[in-house]
Amino acid sequence: PPDVEALGRATWSFLHATAAYYPTRPTTHQRANMLNLIHALPVLYPCTHCAADFGDKLKEHPPDVSSRERLSKWFCERHNEVNEKLGKEMFDCAKVDERWKDGPPD
Ligand code: FAD
């Protein structure tokens, strides 16, 4: 079976970075593809219980793919739900760009 921790770190990196560089004003095509990417996770993510829990959260909190800022916040909140479940520290969602886009301020 996959290493759930390494898989998780790699996947969050991909998802947060993809959200960080998502357009401010996405086209219909870009929005539809982002929705497909998100909805594929509960079907395909190779950690079965992670995938099932994420699918439940997706139903409670439908993804907001309307802008880069809203999508980044949405992923941050979903990641924080997993952090909470695993007893990890909450991440300050005001800092997503610093972490995943801009890097630390000088
Ligand atoms: P990670 O949680 O992987 O975080 C990596 C880095 O992201 C952190 O170092 C930090 O810089 C940054 N970060 C942390 N929180 C946020 C945030 N809220 N927003 C933006 N950036 C942030 N593991 C399980 O054991 N059970 C599960 O049910 C489970 N479900 C998962 C569901 C999904 C969709 C994914 C992608 C992963 C899931 N994981 C699950 C894996 C888990 O979330 C972690 O990736 C794994 O435990 C490794 O944790 P970590 O402490 O190395 O950092």
Coordinates of C-alpha atoms and ligand atoms in Angstrom, one line a residue:
P1 CA 0.0 0.0 0.0
P2 CA 1.2 3.6 -0.5
D3 CA 3.0 5.6 2.2
V4 CA -0.1 7.6 3.3
E5 CA 2.1 10.4 4.8
A6 CA 4.4 10.9 1.8
L7 CA 1.4 10.6 -0.5
G8 CA -0.5 13.2 1.5
R9 CA 2.4 15.7 1.5
A10 CA 2.9 15.3 -2.2
T11 CA -0.8 15.6 -2.9
W12 CA -1.3 18.7 -0.7
S13 CA 1.7 20.3 -2.4
F14 CA 0.1 19.7 -5.8
L15 CA -3.3 20.9 -4.8
H16 CA -2.2 24.0 -2.9
A17 CA 0.2 25.0 -5.6
T18 CA -2.4 24.4 -8.3
A19 CA -4.8 26.6 -6.4
A20 CA -2.2 29.3 -5.8
Y21 CA -1.6 29.6 -9.6
Y22 CA -5.3 29.1 -10.6
P23 CA -6.6 32.2 -12.4
T24 CA -8.2 35.2 -10.6
R25 CA -11.0 35.0 -13.2
P26 CA -11.1 31.4 -14.4
T27 CA -12.9 30.5 -17.6
T28 CA -15.8 28.1 -17.7
H29 CA -13.4 25.5 -19.0
Q30 CA -10.9 26.1 -16.3
R31 CA -13.6 25.9 -13.6
A32 CA -15.0 22.7 -15.0
N33 CA -11.6 21.1 -15.1
M34 CA -10.9 22.1 -11.5
L35 CA -14.2 20.6 -10.4
N36 CA -13.3 17.4 -12.2
L37 CA -9.9 17.3 -10.5
I38 CA -11.5 17.8 -7.0
H39 CA -14.3 15.3 -7.6
A40 CA -11.8 12.7 -8.9
L41 CA -10.1 12.5 -5.5
P42 CA -12.8 10.6 -3.5
V43 CA -13.0 8.1 -6.5
L44 CA -9.2 7.7 -7.2
Y45 CA -7.1 8.8 -4.3
P46 CA -5.1 5.7 -3.3
C47 CA -5.8 5.9 0.5
T48 CA -9.3 4.5 0.7
H49 CA -10.4 5.9 4.1
C50 CA -8.8 9.3 3.3
A51 CA -10.7 9.4 0.0
A52 CA -14.0 8.4 1.7
D53 CA -13.7 11.1 4.4
F54 CA -12.7 13.7 1.8
G55 CA -15.8 12.7 -0.2
D56 CA -18.0 13.4 2.8
K57 CA -16.4 16.8 3.4
L58 CA -16.9 17.6 -0.3
K59 CA -20.6 17.2 0.2
E60 CA -20.7 19.4 3.3
H61 CA -18.5 22.1 1.7
P62 CA -19.0 22.3 -2.1
P63 CA -15.8 23.6 -3.7
D64 CA -15.6 27.3 -4.7
V65 CA -13.8 27.4 -8.0
S66 CA -14.8 30.9 -8.8
S67 CA -11.4 32.5 -8.2
R68 CA -7.8 31.8 -7.2
E69 CA -8.3 33.4 -3.8
R70 CA -11.5 31.5 -3.0
L71 CA -10.2 28.2 -4.2
S72 CA -7.0 28.6 -2.2
K73 CA -9.0 29.3 0.9
W74 CA -11.3 26.3 0.2
F75 CA -8.3 23.9 0.0
C76 CA -6.8 25.4 3.1
E77 CA -10.0 24.8 5.1
R78 CA -10.3 21.2 3.8
H79 CA -6.6 20.6 4.7
N80 CA -7.3 22.0 8.2
E81 CA -10.1 19.6 8.7
V82 CA -7.7 16.7 8.0
N83 CA -5.1 18.4 10.3
E84 CA -7.7 18.6 13.1
K85 CA -8.7 15.0 12.6
L86 CA -5.1 13.9 12.8
G87 CA -4.3 16.1 15.8
K88 CA -1.9 18.3 13.8
E89 CA -1.6 22.1 14.1
M90 CA -4.1 24.3 12.3
F91 CA -2.6 26.3 9.4
D92 CA -3.4 30.1 9.2
C93 CA -5.2 30.4 5.9
A94 CA -4.1 34.1 5.6
K95 CA -0.7 32.6 4.9
V96 CA -1.5 30.3 2.0
D97 CA 0.1 32.6 -0.7
E98 CA 3.2 33.0 1.4
R99 CA 3.6 29.2 1.7
W100 CA 2.5 28.1 -1.7
K101 CA 3.0 31.1 -4.1
D102 CA 5.1 34.1 -3.0
G103 CA 7.5 32.6 -0.4
P104 CA 8.3 34.4 2.9
P105 CA 8.4 38.2 2.9
D106 CA 11.9 39.8 2.9
Ligands
FAD1 P1 0.8 17.9 5.6 O1 -0.5 17.9 6.3 O2 1.0 16.9 4.4 O3 1.1 19.3 5.1 C1 2.2 19.6 4.2 C2 2.5 21.1 4.4 O4 1.4 21.9 4.0 C3 2.8 21.6 5.8 O5 4.1 21.4 6.1 C4 2.4 23.0 5.8 O6 3.4 23.8 5.3 C5 1.3 23.1 4.7 N1 0.0 23.1 5.3 C6 -0.5 22.5 6.4 N2 -1.8 22.7 6.6 C7 -2.2 23.5 5.5 C8 -3.4 24.1 5.2 N3 -4.5 23.9 5.9 N4 -3.5 24.9 4.1 C9 -2.3 25.1 3.3 N5 -1.1 24.5 3.6 C10 -1.1 23.8 4.7 N6 -3.9 11.1 6.4 C11 -4.5 10.3 7.3 O7 -3.8 9.7 8.1 N7 -5.8 10.1 7.3 C12 -6.7 10.8 6.5 O8 -7.9 10.6 6.5 C13 -6.1 11.6 5.5 N8 -6.8 12.3 4.5 C14 -6.2 13.0 3.6 C15 -7.0 13.5 2.5 C16 -6.5 14.2 1.5 C17 -7.3 14.8 0.4 C18 -5.0 14.3 1.4 C19 -4.4 15.1 0.3 C20 -4.3 13.8 2.5 C21 -4.8 13.1 3.5 N9 -4.1 12.6 4.5 C22 -4.7 11.8 5.5 C23 -2.6 12.9 4.6 C24 -2.3 14.0 5.7 O9 -3.2 15.1 5.4 C25 -0.9 14.5 5.7 O10 -0.5 14.8 4.3 C26 0.1 13.5 6.2 O11 -0.2 13.1 7.5 C27 1.5 14.1 6.3 O12 1.4 15.3 7.1 P2 2.5 16.4 7.4 O13 2.5 16.7 8.8 O14 3.8 16.0 6.8 O15 2.0 17.7 6.6

